[in-house]
mmCIF file of C-alpha atoms and ligand atoms in Angstrom:
data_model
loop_
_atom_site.group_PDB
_atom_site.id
_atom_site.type_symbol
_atom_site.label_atom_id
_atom_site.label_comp_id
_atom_site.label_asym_id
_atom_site.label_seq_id
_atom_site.Cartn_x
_atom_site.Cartn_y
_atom_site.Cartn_z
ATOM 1 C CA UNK A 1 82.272 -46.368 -31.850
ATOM 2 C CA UNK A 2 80.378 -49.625 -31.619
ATOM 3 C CA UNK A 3 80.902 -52.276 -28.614
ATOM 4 C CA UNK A 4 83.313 -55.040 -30.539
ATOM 5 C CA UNK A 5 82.929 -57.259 -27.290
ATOM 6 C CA UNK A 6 79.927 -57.785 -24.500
ATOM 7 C CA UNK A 7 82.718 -58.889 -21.908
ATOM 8 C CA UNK A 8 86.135 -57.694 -20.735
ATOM 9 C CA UNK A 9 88.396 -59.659 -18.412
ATOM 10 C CA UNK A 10 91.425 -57.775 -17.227
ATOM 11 C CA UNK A 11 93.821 -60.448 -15.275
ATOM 12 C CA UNK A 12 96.502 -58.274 -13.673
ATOM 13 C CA UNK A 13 95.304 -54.578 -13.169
ATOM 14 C CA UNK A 14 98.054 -52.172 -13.512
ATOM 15 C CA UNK A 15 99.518 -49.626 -15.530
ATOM 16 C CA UNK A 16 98.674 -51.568 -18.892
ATOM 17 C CA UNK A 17 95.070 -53.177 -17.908
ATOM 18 C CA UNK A 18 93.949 -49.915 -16.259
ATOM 19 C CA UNK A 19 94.621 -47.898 -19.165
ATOM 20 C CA UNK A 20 92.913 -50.070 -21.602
ATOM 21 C CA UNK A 21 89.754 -50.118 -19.149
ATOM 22 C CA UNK A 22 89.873 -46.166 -19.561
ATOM 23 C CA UNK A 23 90.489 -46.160 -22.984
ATOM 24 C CA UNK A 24 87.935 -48.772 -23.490
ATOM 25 C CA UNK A 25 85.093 -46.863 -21.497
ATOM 26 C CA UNK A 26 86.044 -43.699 -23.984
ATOM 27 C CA UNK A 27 85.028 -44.881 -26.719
ATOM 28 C CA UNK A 28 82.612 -47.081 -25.383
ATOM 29 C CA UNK A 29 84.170 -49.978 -26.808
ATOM 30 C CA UNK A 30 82.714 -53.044 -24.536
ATOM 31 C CA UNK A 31 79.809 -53.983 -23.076
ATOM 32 C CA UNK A 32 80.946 -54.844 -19.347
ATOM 33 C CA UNK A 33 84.135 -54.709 -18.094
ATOM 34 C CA UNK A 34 85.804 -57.247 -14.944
ATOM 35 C CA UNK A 35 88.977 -58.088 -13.541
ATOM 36 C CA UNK A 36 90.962 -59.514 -11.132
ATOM 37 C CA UNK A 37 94.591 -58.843 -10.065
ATOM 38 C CA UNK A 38 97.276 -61.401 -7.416
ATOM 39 C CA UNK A 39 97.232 -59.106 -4.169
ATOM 40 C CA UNK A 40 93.377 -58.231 -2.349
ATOM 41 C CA UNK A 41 95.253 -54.575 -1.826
ATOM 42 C CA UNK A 42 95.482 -54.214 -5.563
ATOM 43 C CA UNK A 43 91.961 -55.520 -6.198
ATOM 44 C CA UNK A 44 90.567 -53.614 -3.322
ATOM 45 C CA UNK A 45 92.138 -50.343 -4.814
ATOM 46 C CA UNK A 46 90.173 -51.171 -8.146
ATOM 47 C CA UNK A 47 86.839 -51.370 -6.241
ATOM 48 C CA UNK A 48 87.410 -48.033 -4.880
ATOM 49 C CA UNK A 49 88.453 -46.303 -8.484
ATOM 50 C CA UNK A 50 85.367 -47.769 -10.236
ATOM 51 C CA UNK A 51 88.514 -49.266 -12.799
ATOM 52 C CA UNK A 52 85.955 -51.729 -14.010
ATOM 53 C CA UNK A 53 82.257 -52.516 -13.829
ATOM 54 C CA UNK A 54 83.452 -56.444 -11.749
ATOM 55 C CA UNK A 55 86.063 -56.601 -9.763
ATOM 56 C CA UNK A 56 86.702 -60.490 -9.051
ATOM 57 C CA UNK A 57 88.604 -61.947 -6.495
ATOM 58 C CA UNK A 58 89.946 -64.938 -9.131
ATOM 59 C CA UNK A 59 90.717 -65.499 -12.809
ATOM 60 C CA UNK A 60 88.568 -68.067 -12.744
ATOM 61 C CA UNK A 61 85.359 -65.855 -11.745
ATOM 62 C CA UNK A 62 86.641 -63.221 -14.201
ATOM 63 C CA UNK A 63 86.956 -65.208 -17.090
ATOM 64 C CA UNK A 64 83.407 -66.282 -17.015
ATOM 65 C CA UNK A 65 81.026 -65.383 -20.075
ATOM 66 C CA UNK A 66 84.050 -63.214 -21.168
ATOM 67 C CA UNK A 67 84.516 -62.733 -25.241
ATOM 68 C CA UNK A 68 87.511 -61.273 -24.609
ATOM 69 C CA UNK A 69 90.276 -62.206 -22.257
ATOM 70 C CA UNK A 70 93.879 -59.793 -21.394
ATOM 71 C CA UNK A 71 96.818 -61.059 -19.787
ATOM 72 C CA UNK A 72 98.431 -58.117 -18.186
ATOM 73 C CA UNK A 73 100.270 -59.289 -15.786
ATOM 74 C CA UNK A 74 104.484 -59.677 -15.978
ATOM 75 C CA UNK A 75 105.293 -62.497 -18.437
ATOM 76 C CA UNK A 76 107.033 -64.921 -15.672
ATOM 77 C CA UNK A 77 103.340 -65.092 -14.661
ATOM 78 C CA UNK A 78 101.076 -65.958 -18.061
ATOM 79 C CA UNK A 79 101.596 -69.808 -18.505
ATOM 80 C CA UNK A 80 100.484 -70.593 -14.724
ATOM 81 C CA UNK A 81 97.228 -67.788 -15.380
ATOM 82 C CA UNK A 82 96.425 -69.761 -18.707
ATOM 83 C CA UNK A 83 96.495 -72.877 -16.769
ATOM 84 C CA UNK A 84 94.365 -71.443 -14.211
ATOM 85 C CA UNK A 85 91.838 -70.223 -16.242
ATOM 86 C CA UNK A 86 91.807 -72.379 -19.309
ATOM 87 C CA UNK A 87 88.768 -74.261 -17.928
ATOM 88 C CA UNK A 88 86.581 -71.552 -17.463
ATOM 89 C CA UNK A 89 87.037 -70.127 -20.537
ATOM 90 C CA UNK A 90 84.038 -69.784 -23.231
ATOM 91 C CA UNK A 91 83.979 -71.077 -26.539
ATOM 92 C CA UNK A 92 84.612 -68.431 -29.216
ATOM 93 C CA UNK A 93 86.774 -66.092 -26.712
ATOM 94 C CA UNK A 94 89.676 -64.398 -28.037
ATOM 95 C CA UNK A 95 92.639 -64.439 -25.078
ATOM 96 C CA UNK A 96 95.273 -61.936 -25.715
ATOM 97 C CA UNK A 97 98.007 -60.426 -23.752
ATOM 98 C CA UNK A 98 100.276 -57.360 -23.439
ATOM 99 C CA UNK A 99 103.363 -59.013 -22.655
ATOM 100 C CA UNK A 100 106.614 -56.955 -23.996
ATOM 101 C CA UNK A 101 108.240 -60.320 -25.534
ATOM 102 C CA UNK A 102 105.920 -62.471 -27.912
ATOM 103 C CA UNK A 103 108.125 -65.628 -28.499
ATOM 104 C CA UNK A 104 108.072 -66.753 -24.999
ATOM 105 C CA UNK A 105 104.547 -65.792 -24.205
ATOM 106 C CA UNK A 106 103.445 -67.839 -27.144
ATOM 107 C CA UNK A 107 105.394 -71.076 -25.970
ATOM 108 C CA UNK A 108 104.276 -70.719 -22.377
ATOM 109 C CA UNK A 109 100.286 -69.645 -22.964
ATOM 110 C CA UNK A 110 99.441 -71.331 -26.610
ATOM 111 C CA UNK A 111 99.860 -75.175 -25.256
ATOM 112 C CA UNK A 112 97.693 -74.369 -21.716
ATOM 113 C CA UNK A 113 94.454 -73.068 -23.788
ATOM 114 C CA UNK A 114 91.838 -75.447 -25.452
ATOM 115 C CA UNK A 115 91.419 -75.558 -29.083
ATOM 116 C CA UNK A 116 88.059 -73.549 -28.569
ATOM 117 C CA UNK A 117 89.548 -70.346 -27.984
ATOM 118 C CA UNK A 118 91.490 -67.860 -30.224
ATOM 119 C CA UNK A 119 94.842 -66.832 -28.709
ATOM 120 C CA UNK A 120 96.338 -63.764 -30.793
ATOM 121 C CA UNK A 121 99.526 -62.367 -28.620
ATOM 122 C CA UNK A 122 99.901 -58.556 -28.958
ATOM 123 C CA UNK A 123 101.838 -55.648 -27.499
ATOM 124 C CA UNK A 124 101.380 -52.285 -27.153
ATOM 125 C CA UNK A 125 104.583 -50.096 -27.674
ATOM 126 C CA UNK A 126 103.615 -47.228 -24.700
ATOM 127 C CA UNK A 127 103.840 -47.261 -21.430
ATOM 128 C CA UNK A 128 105.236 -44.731 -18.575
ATOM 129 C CA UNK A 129 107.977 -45.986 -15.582
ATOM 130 C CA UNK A 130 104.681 -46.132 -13.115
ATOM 131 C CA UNK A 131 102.800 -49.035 -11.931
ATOM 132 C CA UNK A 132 99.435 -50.175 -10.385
ATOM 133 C CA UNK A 133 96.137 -49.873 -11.498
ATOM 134 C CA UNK A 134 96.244 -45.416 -10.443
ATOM 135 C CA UNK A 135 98.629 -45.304 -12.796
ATOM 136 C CA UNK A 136 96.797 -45.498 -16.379
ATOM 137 C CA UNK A 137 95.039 -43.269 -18.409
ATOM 138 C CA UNK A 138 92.932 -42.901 -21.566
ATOM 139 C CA UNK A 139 95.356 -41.767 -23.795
ATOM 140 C CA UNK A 140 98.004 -43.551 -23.221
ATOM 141 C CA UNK A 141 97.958 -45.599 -26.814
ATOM 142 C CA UNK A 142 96.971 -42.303 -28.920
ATOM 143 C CA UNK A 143 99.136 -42.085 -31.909
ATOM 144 C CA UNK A 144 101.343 -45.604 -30.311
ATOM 145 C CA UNK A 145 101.839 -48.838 -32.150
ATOM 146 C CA UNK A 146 100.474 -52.291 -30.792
ATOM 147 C CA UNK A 147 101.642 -55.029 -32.586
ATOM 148 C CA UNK A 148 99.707 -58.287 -32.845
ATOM 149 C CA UNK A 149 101.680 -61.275 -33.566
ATOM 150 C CA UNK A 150 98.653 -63.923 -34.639
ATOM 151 C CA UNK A 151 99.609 -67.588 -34.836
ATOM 152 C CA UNK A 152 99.638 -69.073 -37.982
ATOM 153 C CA UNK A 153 95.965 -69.992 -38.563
ATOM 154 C CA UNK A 154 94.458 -67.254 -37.169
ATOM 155 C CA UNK A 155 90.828 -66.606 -37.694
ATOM 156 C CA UNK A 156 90.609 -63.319 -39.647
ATOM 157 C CA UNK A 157 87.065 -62.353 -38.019
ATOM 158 C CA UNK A 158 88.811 -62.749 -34.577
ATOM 159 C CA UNK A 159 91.942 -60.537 -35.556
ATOM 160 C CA UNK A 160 90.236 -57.737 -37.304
ATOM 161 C CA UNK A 161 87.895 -58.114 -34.211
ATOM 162 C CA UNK A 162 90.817 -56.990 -32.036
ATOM 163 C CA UNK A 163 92.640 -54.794 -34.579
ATOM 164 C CA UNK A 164 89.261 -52.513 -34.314
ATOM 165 C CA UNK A 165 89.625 -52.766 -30.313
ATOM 166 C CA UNK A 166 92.903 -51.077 -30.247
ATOM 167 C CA UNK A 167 92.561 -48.697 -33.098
ATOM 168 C CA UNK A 168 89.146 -47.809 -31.009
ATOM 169 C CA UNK A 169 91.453 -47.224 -28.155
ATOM 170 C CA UNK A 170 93.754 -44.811 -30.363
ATOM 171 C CA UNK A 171 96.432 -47.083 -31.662
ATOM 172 C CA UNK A 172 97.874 -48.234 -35.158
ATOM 173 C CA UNK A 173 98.126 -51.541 -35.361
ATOM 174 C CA UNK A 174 100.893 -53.602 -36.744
ATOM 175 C CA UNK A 175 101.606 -57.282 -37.648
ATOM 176 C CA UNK A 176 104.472 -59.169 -36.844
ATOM 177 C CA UNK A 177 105.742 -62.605 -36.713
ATOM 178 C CA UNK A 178 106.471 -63.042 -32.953
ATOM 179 C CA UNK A 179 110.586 -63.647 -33.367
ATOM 180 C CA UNK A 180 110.879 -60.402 -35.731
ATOM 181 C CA UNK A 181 109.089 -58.117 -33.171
ATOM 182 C CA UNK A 182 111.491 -59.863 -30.204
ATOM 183 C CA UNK A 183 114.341 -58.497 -32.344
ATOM 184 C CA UNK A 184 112.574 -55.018 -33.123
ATOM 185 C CA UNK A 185 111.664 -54.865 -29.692
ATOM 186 C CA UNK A 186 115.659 -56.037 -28.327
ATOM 187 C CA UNK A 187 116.902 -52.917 -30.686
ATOM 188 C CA UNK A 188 114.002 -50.189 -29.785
ATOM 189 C CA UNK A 189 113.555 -51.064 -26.035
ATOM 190 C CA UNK A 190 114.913 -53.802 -24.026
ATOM 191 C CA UNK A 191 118.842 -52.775 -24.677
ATOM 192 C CA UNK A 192 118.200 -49.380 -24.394
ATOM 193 C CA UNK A 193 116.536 -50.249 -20.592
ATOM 194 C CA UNK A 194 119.910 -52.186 -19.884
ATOM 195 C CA UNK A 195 122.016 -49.250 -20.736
ATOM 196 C CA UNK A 196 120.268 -46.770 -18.865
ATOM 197 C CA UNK A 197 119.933 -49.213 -15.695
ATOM 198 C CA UNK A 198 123.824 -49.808 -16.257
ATOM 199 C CA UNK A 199 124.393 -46.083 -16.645
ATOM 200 C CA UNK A 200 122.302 -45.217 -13.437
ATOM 201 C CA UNK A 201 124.203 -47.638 -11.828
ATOM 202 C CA UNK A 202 127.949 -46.694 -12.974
ATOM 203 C CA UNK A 203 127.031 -43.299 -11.794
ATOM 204 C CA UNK A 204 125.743 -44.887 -8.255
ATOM 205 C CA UNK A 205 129.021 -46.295 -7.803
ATOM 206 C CA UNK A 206 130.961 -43.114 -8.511
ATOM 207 C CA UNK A 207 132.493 -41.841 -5.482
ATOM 208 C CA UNK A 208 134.350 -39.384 -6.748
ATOM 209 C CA UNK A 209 131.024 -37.317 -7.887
ATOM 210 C CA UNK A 210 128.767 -37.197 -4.851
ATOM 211 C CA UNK A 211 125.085 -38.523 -4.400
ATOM 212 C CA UNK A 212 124.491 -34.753 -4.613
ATOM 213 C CA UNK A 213 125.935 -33.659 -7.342
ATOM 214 C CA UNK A 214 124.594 -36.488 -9.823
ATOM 215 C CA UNK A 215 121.158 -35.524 -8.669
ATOM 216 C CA UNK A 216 121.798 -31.743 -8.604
ATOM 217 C CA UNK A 217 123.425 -31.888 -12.378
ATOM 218 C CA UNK A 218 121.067 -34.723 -13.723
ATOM 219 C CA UNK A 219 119.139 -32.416 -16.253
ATOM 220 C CA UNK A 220 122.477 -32.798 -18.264
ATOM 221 C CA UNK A 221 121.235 -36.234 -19.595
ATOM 222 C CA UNK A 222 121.708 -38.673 -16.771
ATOM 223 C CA UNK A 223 117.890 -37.804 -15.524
ATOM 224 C CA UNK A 224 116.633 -39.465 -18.758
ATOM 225 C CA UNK A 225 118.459 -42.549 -18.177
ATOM 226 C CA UNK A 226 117.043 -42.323 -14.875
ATOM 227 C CA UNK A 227 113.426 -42.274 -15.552
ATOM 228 C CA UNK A 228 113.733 -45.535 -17.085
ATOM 229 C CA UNK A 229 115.729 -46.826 -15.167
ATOM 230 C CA UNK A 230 112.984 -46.641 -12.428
ATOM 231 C CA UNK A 231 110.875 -49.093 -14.940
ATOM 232 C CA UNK A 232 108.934 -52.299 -12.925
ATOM 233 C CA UNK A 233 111.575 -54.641 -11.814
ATOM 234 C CA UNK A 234 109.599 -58.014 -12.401
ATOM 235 C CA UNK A 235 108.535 -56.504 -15.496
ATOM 236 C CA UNK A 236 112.231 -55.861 -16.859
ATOM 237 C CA UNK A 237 113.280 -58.828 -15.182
ATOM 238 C CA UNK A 238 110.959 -61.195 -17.153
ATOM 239 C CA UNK A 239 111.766 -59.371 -20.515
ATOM 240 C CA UNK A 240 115.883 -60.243 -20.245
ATOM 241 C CA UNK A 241 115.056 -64.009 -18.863
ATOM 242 C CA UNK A 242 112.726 -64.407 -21.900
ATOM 243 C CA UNK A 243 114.495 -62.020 -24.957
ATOM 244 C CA UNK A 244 117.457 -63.471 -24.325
ATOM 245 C CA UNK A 245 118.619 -64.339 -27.666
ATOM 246 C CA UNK A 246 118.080 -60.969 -29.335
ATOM 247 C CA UNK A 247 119.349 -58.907 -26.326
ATOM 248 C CA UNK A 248 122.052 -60.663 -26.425
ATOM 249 C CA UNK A 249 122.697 -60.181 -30.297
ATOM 250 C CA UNK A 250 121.849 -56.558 -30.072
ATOM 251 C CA UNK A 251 124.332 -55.895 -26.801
ATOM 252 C CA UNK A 252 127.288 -57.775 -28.568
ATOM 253 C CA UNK A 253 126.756 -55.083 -31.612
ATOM 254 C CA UNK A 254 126.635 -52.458 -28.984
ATOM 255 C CA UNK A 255 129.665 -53.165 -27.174
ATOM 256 C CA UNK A 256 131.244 -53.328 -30.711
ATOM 257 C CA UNK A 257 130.283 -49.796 -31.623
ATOM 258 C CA UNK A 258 130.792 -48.319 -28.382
ATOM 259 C CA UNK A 259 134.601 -49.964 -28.565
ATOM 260 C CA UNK A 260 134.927 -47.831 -31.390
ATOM 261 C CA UNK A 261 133.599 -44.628 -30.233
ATOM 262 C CA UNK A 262 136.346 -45.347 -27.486
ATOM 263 C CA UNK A 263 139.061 -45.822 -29.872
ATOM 264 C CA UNK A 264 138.300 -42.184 -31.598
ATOM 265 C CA UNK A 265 137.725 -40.400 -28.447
ATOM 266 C CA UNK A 266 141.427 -41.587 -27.609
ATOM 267 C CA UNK A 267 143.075 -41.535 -31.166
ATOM 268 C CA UNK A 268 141.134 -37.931 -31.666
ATOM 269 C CA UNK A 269 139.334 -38.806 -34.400
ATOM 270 C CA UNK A 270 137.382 -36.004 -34.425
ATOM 271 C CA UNK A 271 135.515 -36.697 -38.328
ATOM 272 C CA UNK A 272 134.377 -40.309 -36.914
ATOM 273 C CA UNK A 273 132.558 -38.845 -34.025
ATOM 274 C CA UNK A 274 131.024 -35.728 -36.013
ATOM 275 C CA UNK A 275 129.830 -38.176 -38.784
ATOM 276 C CA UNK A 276 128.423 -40.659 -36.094
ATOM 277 C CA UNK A 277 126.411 -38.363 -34.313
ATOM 278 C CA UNK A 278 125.193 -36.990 -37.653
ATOM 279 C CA UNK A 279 123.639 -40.363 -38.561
ATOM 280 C CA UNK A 280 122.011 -40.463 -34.736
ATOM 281 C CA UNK A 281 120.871 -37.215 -35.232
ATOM 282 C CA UNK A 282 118.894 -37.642 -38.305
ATOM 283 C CA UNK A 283 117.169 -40.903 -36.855
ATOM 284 C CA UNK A 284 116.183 -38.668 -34.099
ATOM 285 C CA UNK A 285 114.445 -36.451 -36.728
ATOM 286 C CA UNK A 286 112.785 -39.655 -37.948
ATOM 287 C CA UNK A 287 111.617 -39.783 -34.893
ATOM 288 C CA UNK A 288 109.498 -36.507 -34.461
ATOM 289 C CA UNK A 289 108.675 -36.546 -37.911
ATOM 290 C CA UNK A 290 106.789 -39.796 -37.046
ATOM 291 C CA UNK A 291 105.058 -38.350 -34.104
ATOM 292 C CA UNK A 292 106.625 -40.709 -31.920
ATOM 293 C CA UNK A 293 107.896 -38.037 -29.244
ATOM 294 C CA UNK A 294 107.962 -33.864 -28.906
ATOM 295 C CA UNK A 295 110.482 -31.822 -30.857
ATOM 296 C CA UNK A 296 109.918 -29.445 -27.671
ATOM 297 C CA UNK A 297 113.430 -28.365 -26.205
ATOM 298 C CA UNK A 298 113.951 -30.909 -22.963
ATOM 299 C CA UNK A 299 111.251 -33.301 -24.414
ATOM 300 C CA UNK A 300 108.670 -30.556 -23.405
ATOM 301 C CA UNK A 301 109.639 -29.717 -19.733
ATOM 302 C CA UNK A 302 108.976 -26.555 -18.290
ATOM 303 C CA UNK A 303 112.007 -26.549 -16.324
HETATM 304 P P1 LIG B 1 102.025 -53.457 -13.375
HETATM 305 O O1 LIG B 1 101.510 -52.061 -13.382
HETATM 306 O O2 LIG B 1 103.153 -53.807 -12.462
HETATM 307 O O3 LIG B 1 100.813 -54.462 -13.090
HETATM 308 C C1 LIG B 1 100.943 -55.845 -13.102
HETATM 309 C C2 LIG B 1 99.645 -56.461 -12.635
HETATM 310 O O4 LIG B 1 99.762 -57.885 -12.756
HETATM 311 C C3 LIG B 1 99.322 -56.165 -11.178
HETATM 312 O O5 LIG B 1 97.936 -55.864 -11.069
HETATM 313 C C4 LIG B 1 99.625 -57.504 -10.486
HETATM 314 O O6 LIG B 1 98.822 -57.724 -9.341
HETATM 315 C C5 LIG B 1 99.225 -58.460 -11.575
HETATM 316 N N1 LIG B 1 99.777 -59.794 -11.387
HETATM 317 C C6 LIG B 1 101.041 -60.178 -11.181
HETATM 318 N N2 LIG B 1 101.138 -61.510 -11.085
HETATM 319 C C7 LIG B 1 99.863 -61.969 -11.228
HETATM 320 C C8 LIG B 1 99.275 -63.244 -11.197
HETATM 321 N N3 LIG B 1 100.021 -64.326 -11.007
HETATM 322 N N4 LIG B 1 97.923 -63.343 -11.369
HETATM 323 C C9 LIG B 1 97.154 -62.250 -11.558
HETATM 324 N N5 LIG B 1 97.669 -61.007 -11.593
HETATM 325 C C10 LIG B 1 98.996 -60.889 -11.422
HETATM 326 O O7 LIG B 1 102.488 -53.941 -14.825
HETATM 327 P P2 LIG B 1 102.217 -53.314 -16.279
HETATM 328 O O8 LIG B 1 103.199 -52.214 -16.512
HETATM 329 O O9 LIG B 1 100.766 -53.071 -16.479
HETATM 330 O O10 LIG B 1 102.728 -54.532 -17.173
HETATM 331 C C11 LIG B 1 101.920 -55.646 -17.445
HETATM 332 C C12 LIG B 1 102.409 -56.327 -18.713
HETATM 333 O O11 LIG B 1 102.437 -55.343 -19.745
HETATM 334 C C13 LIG B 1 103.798 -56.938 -18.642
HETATM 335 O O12 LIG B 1 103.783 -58.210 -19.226
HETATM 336 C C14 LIG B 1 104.661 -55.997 -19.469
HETATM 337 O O13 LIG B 1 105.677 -56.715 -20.152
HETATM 338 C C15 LIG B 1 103.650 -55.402 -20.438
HETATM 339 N N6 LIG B 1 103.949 -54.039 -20.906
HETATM 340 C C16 LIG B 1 104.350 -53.072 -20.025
HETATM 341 C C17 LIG B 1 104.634 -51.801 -20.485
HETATM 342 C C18 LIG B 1 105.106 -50.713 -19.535
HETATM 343 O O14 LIG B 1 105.735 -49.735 -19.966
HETATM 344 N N7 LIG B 1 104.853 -50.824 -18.260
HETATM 345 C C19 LIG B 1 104.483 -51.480 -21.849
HETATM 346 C C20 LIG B 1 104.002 -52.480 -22.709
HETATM 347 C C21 LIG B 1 103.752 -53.753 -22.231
HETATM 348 P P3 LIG B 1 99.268 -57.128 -7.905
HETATM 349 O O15 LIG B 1 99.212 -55.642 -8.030
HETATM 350 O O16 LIG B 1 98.245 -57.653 -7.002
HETATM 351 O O17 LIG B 1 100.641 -57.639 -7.643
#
């Protein structure tokens, strides 16, 4: 694979950042590699992993000579890091993020950055409930979509520039007008999130099953909702504050649906429910057929 850009700055080095540095260095992708994160125990932690070739102690120093610029931090974050480093920035540099909503990261970066630069917002759809920069590894785009959502404009050398970066990283690459993937995203993810943290938390407040006994049965389904419901706070945080719109469409069609599950459980409407979970069933298949999770019994776990 050929280096698409001499240098890499990482601002915010955690689960996202640090698996795009190892991905990166895989398929030798860039020339040199920096980065800088908020806390000195984060950055320090970096050093000592060899995550990449410059650690720096601000976006500012990072930033520097870089032809390519990430924003991985949580998305409450972005606009004050674009002001930050919008001076230092090089003529020519693409900036792009990783941020799990595109809408609001547009409005809050796009105005802070100087005509100079290119600013193409992407996401990529993979990630794991850990955090910190320990916590990524090479392959953790292989076979995953990242969507770019380019700003009308957009200079084709630039995007194809950064379409090669992630499909040199292992990913297929979509495009996406940034209020169409916030609604993709609100159905695939971000509701799904709030009804496992509301499930995980129903079952919290259930006294009459015991602490011990939802953690001694939770291989019957609940442990699922509980690994992601033990996703980054800030992170999920951020996404609800700024997908508000289209979580808040895609709930009101879920409390609709799940009103009607209710009303056959209680009439006995024993067809409706078959016939429901036939449909689900068969988008699970879609699923697997797509290579988009394990048809292994228990999503692959040995026990
Ligand atoms: P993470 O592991 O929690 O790491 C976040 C990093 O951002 C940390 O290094 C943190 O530094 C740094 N940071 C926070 N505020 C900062 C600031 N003001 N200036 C500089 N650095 C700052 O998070 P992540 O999972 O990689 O997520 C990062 C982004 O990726 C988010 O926008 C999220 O929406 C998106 N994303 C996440 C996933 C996922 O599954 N996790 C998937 C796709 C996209 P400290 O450690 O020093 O606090």
């Amino acid at each position: 694979m050929r280096v698409l850009y001499q240098r890499v700055a990482f601002i915010g080095l955690g689960l996202i950042a640090s698996s795009m540095a190892h991905a990166m260095r895989r398929a030798g992708l860039v020339g040199q590699s920096a980065g800088t994160a908020r806390s000195e125990e984060t950055r320090a932690i970096a050093r000592e992993i060899n995550l990449v070739d410059e650690v720096c102690d601000t976006a500012a120093e990072a930033v520097r000579g870089a032809d390519l610029v990430v924003l991985c931090m949580p998305i409450g974050a972005m606009q004050a890091v674009a002001q930050e480093i919008a001076p230092h920035l090089s003529a020519g540099a693409t900036v792009t993020d990783v941020g799990s909503v595109k809408q609001a990261v547009i409005d809050a970066v796009a105005p802070q950055l100087p005509d100079t630069v290119h600013f193409i917002p992407g996401h990529p759809l993979a990630g794991t409930e850990h955090s910190g920069p320990r916590s990524g590894f090479a392959s953790l785009f292989d076979n995953r979509w990242c969507i770019l959502t380019p700003l009308e404009g957009c200079d084709s050398v630039a995007l194809r520039r950064l379409e090669s970066l992630w499909q040199g990283m292992g990913a297929n690459v979509d495009l996406m007008d940034a209020p169409h993937h916030d609604l993709v995203l609100a159905v695939t993810s971000h509701t799904p999130h709030l009804i496992a943290y509301t499930m995980v938390g129903v079952a919290d407040d259930l006294r009459r099953v015991t602490d011990s006994e939802v953690i001694k049965y939770s291989a019957a389904g609940f442990r699922d909702f509980t690994r992601i419901a033990a996703s980054d706070p800030t992170m999920w945080r951020d996404v609800f504050l700024t997908n508000k719109d289209a979580t808040l469409e895609i709930l009101g069609r879920f409390t609709e649906e799940l009103f009607a599950l209710q009303r056959a459980i209680r009439q006995g409407d024993g067809a409706l429910l078959h016939d429901y979970f036939t449909r689900t069933r068969a988008i699970r298949r879609g699923i697997i057929d797509a290579g988009q999770d394990t048809d292994a019994p228990d999503f692959g776990r040995s026990r």
